[in-house]
XYZ file of C-alpha atoms in Angstrom:
393
model
C -19.448 -3.499 20.418
C -20.970 -6.384 22.346
C -21.187 -5.698 26.093
C -19.510 -9.057 26.707
C -16.557 -8.265 24.433
C -13.382 -7.065 26.084
C -12.539 -3.416 25.488
C -8.889 -3.089 24.501
C -6.308 -0.313 24.736
C -4.509 -0.458 21.398
C -1.495 1.476 20.145
C -0.499 1.544 16.482
C 3.041 2.683 15.692
C 4.175 3.701 12.193
C 7.223 5.626 10.987
C 5.458 8.179 8.761
C 1.882 9.090 7.919
C 2.530 10.022 4.311
C -0.023 9.286 1.599
C 0.653 5.599 1.059
C -0.810 2.114 1.264
C 0.602 1.113 4.658
C -0.620 4.358 6.183
C -4.121 4.112 4.724
C -4.299 0.471 5.864
C -3.380 1.570 9.394
C -6.052 4.283 9.448
C -8.763 1.868 8.333
C -7.667 -0.600 11.023
C -7.922 2.161 13.618
C -11.377 3.181 12.322
C -12.510 -0.421 12.759
C -11.201 -0.557 16.320
C -12.961 2.696 17.197
C -16.251 1.427 15.749
C -15.978 -1.604 18.039
C -15.469 0.596 21.107
C -11.757 0.056 21.675
C -9.442 2.830 22.891
C -6.863 3.554 20.192
C -3.903 5.873 19.762
C -1.515 6.306 16.848
C 2.182 7.017 17.306
C 4.055 8.343 14.280
C 7.125 10.290 13.295
C 7.168 13.529 11.276
C 5.589 13.182 7.827
C 6.867 15.967 5.551
C 7.760 15.422 1.925
C 6.339 15.338 -1.611
C 4.091 12.363 -0.821
C 1.836 14.570 1.295
C 0.613 14.081 4.861
C -2.215 11.561 4.985
C -3.679 12.795 8.263
C -4.401 16.168 6.601
C -6.163 14.502 3.657
C -8.591 12.134 5.327
C -11.865 12.356 7.176
C -11.585 9.644 9.813
C -13.049 9.499 13.319
C -11.090 11.589 15.811
C -8.508 9.703 17.850
C -5.346 10.543 19.768
C -2.187 11.003 17.720
C 1.269 11.293 19.272
C 4.162 12.483 17.128
C 7.678 11.452 18.099
C 10.109 13.794 16.285
C 12.994 11.311 16.613
C 11.073 8.491 14.910
C 12.515 8.910 11.417
C 12.917 6.657 8.400
C 16.674 7.217 8.025
C 19.083 5.262 10.241
C 20.391 7.481 13.054
C 21.862 5.918 16.178
C 21.100 8.977 18.308
C 17.529 9.540 17.056
C 16.731 5.845 17.044
C 17.772 5.470 20.676
C 15.779 8.560 21.659
C 12.709 7.259 19.828
C 13.075 3.865 21.521
C 13.213 5.539 24.965
C 10.191 7.704 24.182
C 8.201 4.704 22.994
C 9.177 2.738 26.071
C 8.117 5.579 28.384
C 4.781 5.869 26.556
C 4.068 2.143 26.771
C 4.890 2.090 30.494
C 2.694 5.121 31.149
C -0.354 4.017 29.129
C -0.513 0.284 29.846
C -1.689 -0.891 26.421
C -3.158 -4.346 25.856
C -1.895 -4.393 22.265
C 0.943 -2.667 20.445
C 0.699 -3.122 16.669
C 3.646 -1.835 14.643
C 3.864 -0.990 10.934
C 6.805 -0.195 8.602
C 10.430 -1.142 9.119
C 11.863 1.469 11.520
C 8.751 1.706 13.691
C 8.511 -2.076 13.521
C 11.960 -2.615 14.996
C 11.910 0.160 17.618
C 8.225 -0.294 18.519
C 8.466 -4.056 18.990
C 11.634 -3.734 21.062
C 10.118 -1.096 23.351
C 6.793 -2.941 23.730
C 8.522 -6.270 24.415
C 10.788 -4.692 27.028
C 7.706 -3.188 28.693
C 6.005 -6.599 28.696
C 2.995 -5.337 26.721
C 0.556 -8.308 26.744
C 0.331 -8.580 22.940
C 2.903 -7.269 20.453
C 2.186 -7.730 16.737
C 3.601 -6.365 13.493
C 2.371 -6.016 9.903
C 4.682 -6.398 6.900
C 3.381 -4.011 4.246
C 6.551 -4.242 2.131
C 10.150 -5.291 2.635
C 13.049 -3.025 3.556
C 15.268 -5.652 1.940
C 14.823 -6.257 -1.796
C 16.859 -7.074 -4.923
C 17.396 -3.402 -5.804
C 19.082 -2.558 -2.486
C 22.814 -2.934 -1.764
C 23.896 -6.269 -0.291
C 25.261 -4.768 2.931
C 22.021 -2.859 3.567
C 19.976 -5.983 2.864
C 22.080 -7.906 5.372
C 21.552 -5.167 7.956
C 17.784 -5.009 7.342
C 17.356 -8.788 7.475
C 19.365 -8.969 10.709
C 17.216 -6.225 12.238
C 14.010 -7.978 11.171
C 15.193 -11.290 12.649
C 15.982 -9.540 15.921
C 12.613 -7.755 15.997
C 10.698 -10.929 15.049
C 11.821 -12.456 18.346
C 10.198 -9.529 20.143
C 6.603 -9.970 19.050
C 3.922 -12.644 19.273
C 2.628 -12.582 15.689
C 3.468 -11.085 12.302
C 0.805 -10.258 9.735
C 1.520 -9.635 6.064
C -0.550 -7.991 3.331
C 0.451 -10.693 0.822
C 1.549 -14.323 0.891
C 4.621 -13.264 -1.098
C 5.795 -11.176 1.856
C 5.640 -14.222 4.114
C 7.492 -16.390 1.617
C 10.291 -13.813 1.358
C 10.620 -13.485 5.138
C 10.691 -17.251 5.647
C 13.248 -17.660 2.864
C 15.502 -15.112 4.617
C 14.941 -16.871 7.957
C 13.373 -13.801 9.567
C 10.957 -16.035 11.507
C 9.333 -19.471 11.108
C 6.293 -19.687 8.822
C 3.912 -20.465 11.685
C 4.535 -16.997 13.143
C 2.963 -15.359 10.069
C -0.567 -14.841 8.796
C -1.907 -13.118 5.679
C -4.385 -10.322 6.318
C -5.140 -8.618 3.025
C -5.007 -4.825 3.089
C -8.484 -3.376 3.390
C -9.830 -0.250 1.766
C -13.069 1.644 1.162
C -14.079 -0.563 -1.738
C -17.631 0.797 -2.165
C -16.321 3.974 -3.783
C -14.486 1.907 -6.380
C -17.165 -0.729 -6.946
C -19.728 2.005 -7.635
C -17.513 4.510 -9.470
C -18.560 6.117 -12.754
C -16.467 8.338 -15.071
C -17.138 12.048 -14.626
C -17.222 14.101 -17.827
C -16.328 17.300 -15.958
C -13.180 15.771 -14.442
C -12.164 14.435 -17.833
C -12.472 17.918 -19.322
C -10.524 19.468 -16.434
C -7.664 17.029 -17.026
C -7.703 17.804 -20.752
C -8.542 14.261 -21.850
C -10.463 14.334 -25.162
C -13.770 12.560 -25.646
C -13.648 9.161 -27.282
C -10.028 8.259 -26.476
C -8.903 5.315 -24.379
C -6.948 6.017 -21.205
C -4.051 3.998 -19.805
C -3.198 5.078 -16.286
C -0.847 4.745 -13.350
C -1.449 5.586 -9.705
C 1.925 5.815 -7.980
C 4.354 8.341 -6.576
C 6.858 9.701 -9.089
C 9.878 8.059 -7.501
C 12.485 5.469 -8.538
C 11.329 1.817 -8.379
C 7.704 2.893 -8.960
C 8.008 1.717 -12.545
C 7.869 4.868 -14.648
C 11.136 3.936 -16.368
C 9.079 1.092 -17.907
C 5.749 2.907 -18.167
C 7.110 5.628 -20.462
C 8.691 3.369 -23.134
C 5.599 1.143 -22.986
C 3.426 4.225 -23.482
C 5.534 5.268 -26.486
C 5.054 1.865 -28.142
C 1.301 1.855 -27.398
C 0.932 5.418 -28.671
C 2.641 4.538 -31.954
C 0.103 1.744 -32.524
C -2.966 3.696 -31.444
C -3.483 7.413 -31.938
C -6.610 7.269 -29.767
C -4.828 6.307 -26.515
C -3.949 8.877 -23.821
C -2.115 8.418 -20.520
C -3.141 9.582 -17.044
C -0.630 9.786 -14.174
C -1.975 10.138 -10.630
C 0.759 11.064 -8.157
C 3.704 13.425 -7.750
C 7.308 13.262 -6.640
C 10.930 13.916 -7.442
C 10.790 12.462 -10.991
C 8.134 14.874 -12.270
C 10.396 17.223 -14.272
C 12.506 14.363 -15.627
C 9.377 12.548 -16.779
C 8.008 15.653 -18.476
C 11.274 16.079 -20.374
C 11.245 12.427 -21.504
C 7.604 12.677 -22.574
C 8.374 15.850 -24.563
C 11.325 14.115 -26.247
C 8.955 11.322 -27.304
C 6.530 13.875 -28.741
C 3.746 12.771 -26.398
C 3.201 15.873 -24.238
C -0.347 16.360 -25.571
C -1.264 12.758 -24.750
C -0.051 12.706 -21.128
C -2.182 14.128 -18.326
C -0.844 14.650 -14.787
C -3.371 14.776 -11.954
C -0.756 15.489 -9.268
C -1.131 14.342 -5.686
C -4.749 13.273 -5.159
C -6.264 12.741 -1.691
C -6.896 9.003 -1.067
C -10.662 9.479 -0.861
C -10.643 11.047 -4.366
C -8.539 8.435 -6.195
C -11.605 6.460 -7.361
C -12.701 9.405 -9.507
C -9.480 9.283 -11.520
C -9.358 5.509 -11.891
C -12.926 5.659 -13.214
C -11.571 7.556 -16.241
C -9.103 4.776 -17.107
C -9.562 1.811 -19.414
C -6.432 0.053 -18.183
C -4.025 0.420 -15.245
C -0.323 -0.259 -15.850
C 1.339 -0.640 -12.458
C 4.979 -1.446 -13.184
C 6.560 -0.974 -9.754
C 9.615 -3.094 -8.978
C 8.947 -3.196 -5.261
C 5.526 -3.881 -3.789
C 3.871 -5.449 -0.830
C 0.424 -5.790 -2.279
C -0.233 -3.032 -4.849
C -3.145 -0.997 -3.552
C -3.705 0.878 -6.787
C -4.144 -2.456 -8.584
C -6.828 -3.501 -6.088
C -8.528 -0.139 -6.567
C -8.446 -0.464 -10.349
C -9.844 -4.001 -10.234
C -12.579 -2.812 -7.866
C -13.443 -0.147 -10.436
C -13.805 -2.796 -13.115
C -10.539 -1.947 -14.855
C -8.042 -4.611 -16.018
C -4.472 -4.215 -14.765
C -0.986 -5.087 -15.947
C 1.913 -5.450 -13.508
C 5.177 -7.259 -13.055
C 5.223 -10.783 -11.696
C 6.788 -9.959 -8.330
C 5.931 -9.617 -4.641
C 2.163 -9.568 -4.024
C 1.157 -8.467 -7.526
C 0.232 -11.966 -8.842
C -2.119 -12.375 -5.847
C -4.385 -9.686 -7.326
C -3.506 -9.648 -11.008
C -4.674 -13.173 -11.760
C -3.024 -13.827 -15.101
C -5.609 -13.870 -17.863
C -8.469 -13.338 -15.404
C -8.143 -9.851 -13.896
C -5.258 -8.684 -16.082
C -1.791 -9.838 -17.057
C 1.508 -10.259 -15.202
C 4.602 -9.529 -17.266
C 8.091 -10.626 -16.361
C 9.866 -7.863 -14.387
C 11.357 -5.071 -16.548
C 10.018 -6.643 -19.781
C 8.528 -3.656 -21.602
C 7.829 -5.647 -24.769
C 5.615 -8.034 -22.805
C 3.792 -5.132 -21.119
C 3.045 -3.580 -24.522
C 1.803 -6.894 -25.935
C -0.620 -7.372 -23.023
C -1.783 -3.749 -23.095
C -2.596 -3.894 -26.799
C -4.437 -7.176 -26.302
C -6.705 -5.582 -23.695
C -7.167 -2.260 -25.504
C -8.034 -3.991 -28.783
C -10.460 -6.474 -27.229
C -13.357 -4.764 -25.401
C -15.020 -8.087 -24.528
C -11.838 -9.326 -22.843
C -11.471 -6.038 -20.960
C -15.082 -6.224 -19.756
C -14.657 -9.826 -18.601
C -11.474 -8.976 -16.713
C -13.198 -5.972 -15.160
C -16.047 -8.163 -13.925
C -13.601 -10.723 -12.477
C -11.637 -7.961 -10.758
C -14.715 -6.499 -9.089
C -15.656 -9.932 -7.756
C -12.171 -10.527 -6.315
C -12.051 -7.142 -4.603
C -15.563 -7.428 -3.151
C -14.649 -10.786 -1.622
C -11.236 -9.945 -0.130
C -10.486 -6.263 0.305
C -13.243 -4.549 2.310
C -11.605 -2.666 5.186
C -14.326 -3.789 7.604
C -13.269 -7.383 6.969
C -9.594 -6.574 7.598
C -10.331 -4.701 10.819
C -12.613 -7.527 12.007
C -9.954 -10.175 11.369
C -7.358 -8.189 13.319
C -9.696 -7.555 16.255
C -10.559 -11.253 16.374
C -6.846 -12.057 16.259
C -6.032 -9.699 19.142
C -8.731 -11.195 21.373
C -7.819 -14.777 20.457
C -4.081 -14.213 21.012
C -4.637 -12.506 24.361
C -6.801 -15.429 25.433
C -4.202 -17.982 24.316
C -1.467 -16.054 26.128
C -3.636 -15.885 29.239
C -3.501 -12.085 29.348
C-alpha cells in the first residue's frame, strides 16, 4: 500500500459464511483490502447446514472474524433485535471508517446499526434478491419494504449484475444513481489455466471418450435441477456418449437419485458432492458444457467459472445470466423453464466442436477482462476512498 494512501478500518457483515458466491466474493474483497494494508474484520452469523462452512474450506490470509449467534437468515423479531444491538455496540466500540454489508438480513440490520452509529461510510452489495417471482406476494412486499428502508441508511449500493440494479429500481428500492455495478471477482487464473485430470475422471467413474455435461450448484429447489434432469434425459436419448457431472450437495440428493434411476440413467450420472471452492476448477475442466438452469441468480458464478475454463454454457434468460452468457457468443440463453430450448442448444454445442471451441475462446476472453478478484477489490477500495473524500470524512 502506498505510504500516502489512507489506511482504513473496514468491517464486512454477512448473514452466513456458507459455501456460496456472495460469501466467496466477500472473502476475496477482504483479501484485497488486507493486501493493501487496511484493517479488516468480518462479522457473520452461524453457518451450519448442507452447503458447508466456507471459512473451513479456504486458505485466505488470517483476519479477525466475529460470530453473532443471533444473526440468522430466518425472520425472528427477538434475534433480529439482539443482532442489531450487538452490531451497534461493535460499531461504536471499534470506530470503523467503512461498514460494507452483504446479503439481505445482514444488509438490513448492518446498515441500520452502522447508520445509527454514524459510521463515516456505509455501503451494501446486492448479490441476489430476497424478492423474486417464485416467492409469495406478501413476503415480496415485506422484503421490498425492508430494502427500501435500508437503502435510506447507506451511502452507496453495489450490485454484481446490472439486472440486479434494474430490478431494484423497478421496485423503487432506491434511485438508479445510488447504484453501481461491480462484477463479482474470483481466482480466475485457476480456471483460465485448467486442464482435465485423467485420475479425477477415473475416480468419478467417467469413461474415456465420452462428452460431459455438468452443473455446479447446490441440490436445492430453484437451482434448476427440475429442468436439468429432463434435459439430460432428452440429450442422453440422442447421444449414448454423453455423461452428466453434478458438483454440489443438498436436500434434493436422494430425490434426484430416484428420478435418475427411474430414467435409467444411473450409470451416466456422476455426483462429486460438496467440493471446496478452490477445487471447483478441477471438476469444470472435465466438462464439455455447463447447463446452469437456476431460476434465481444474481450473477451465476459457476457460469463465469465455466467460461473461464473455456467451456460453453447454457442458462435461462433471467437476472444476471445474460450478462455472462452472451447469446451465440459464449453460450446460449433459453427462455426460463423451457427444457426443449435447452436441449436444442445443448445438442447444437455438443454436435459442433468448432462452435464449442469458439464459444470457449470467447468465454475466456470475457472472464479475463471482467472477473479477476484483484480488479473487484481495487474498484471497491477506490470507491471507499473516493466516497469518504466526497463526504468529507
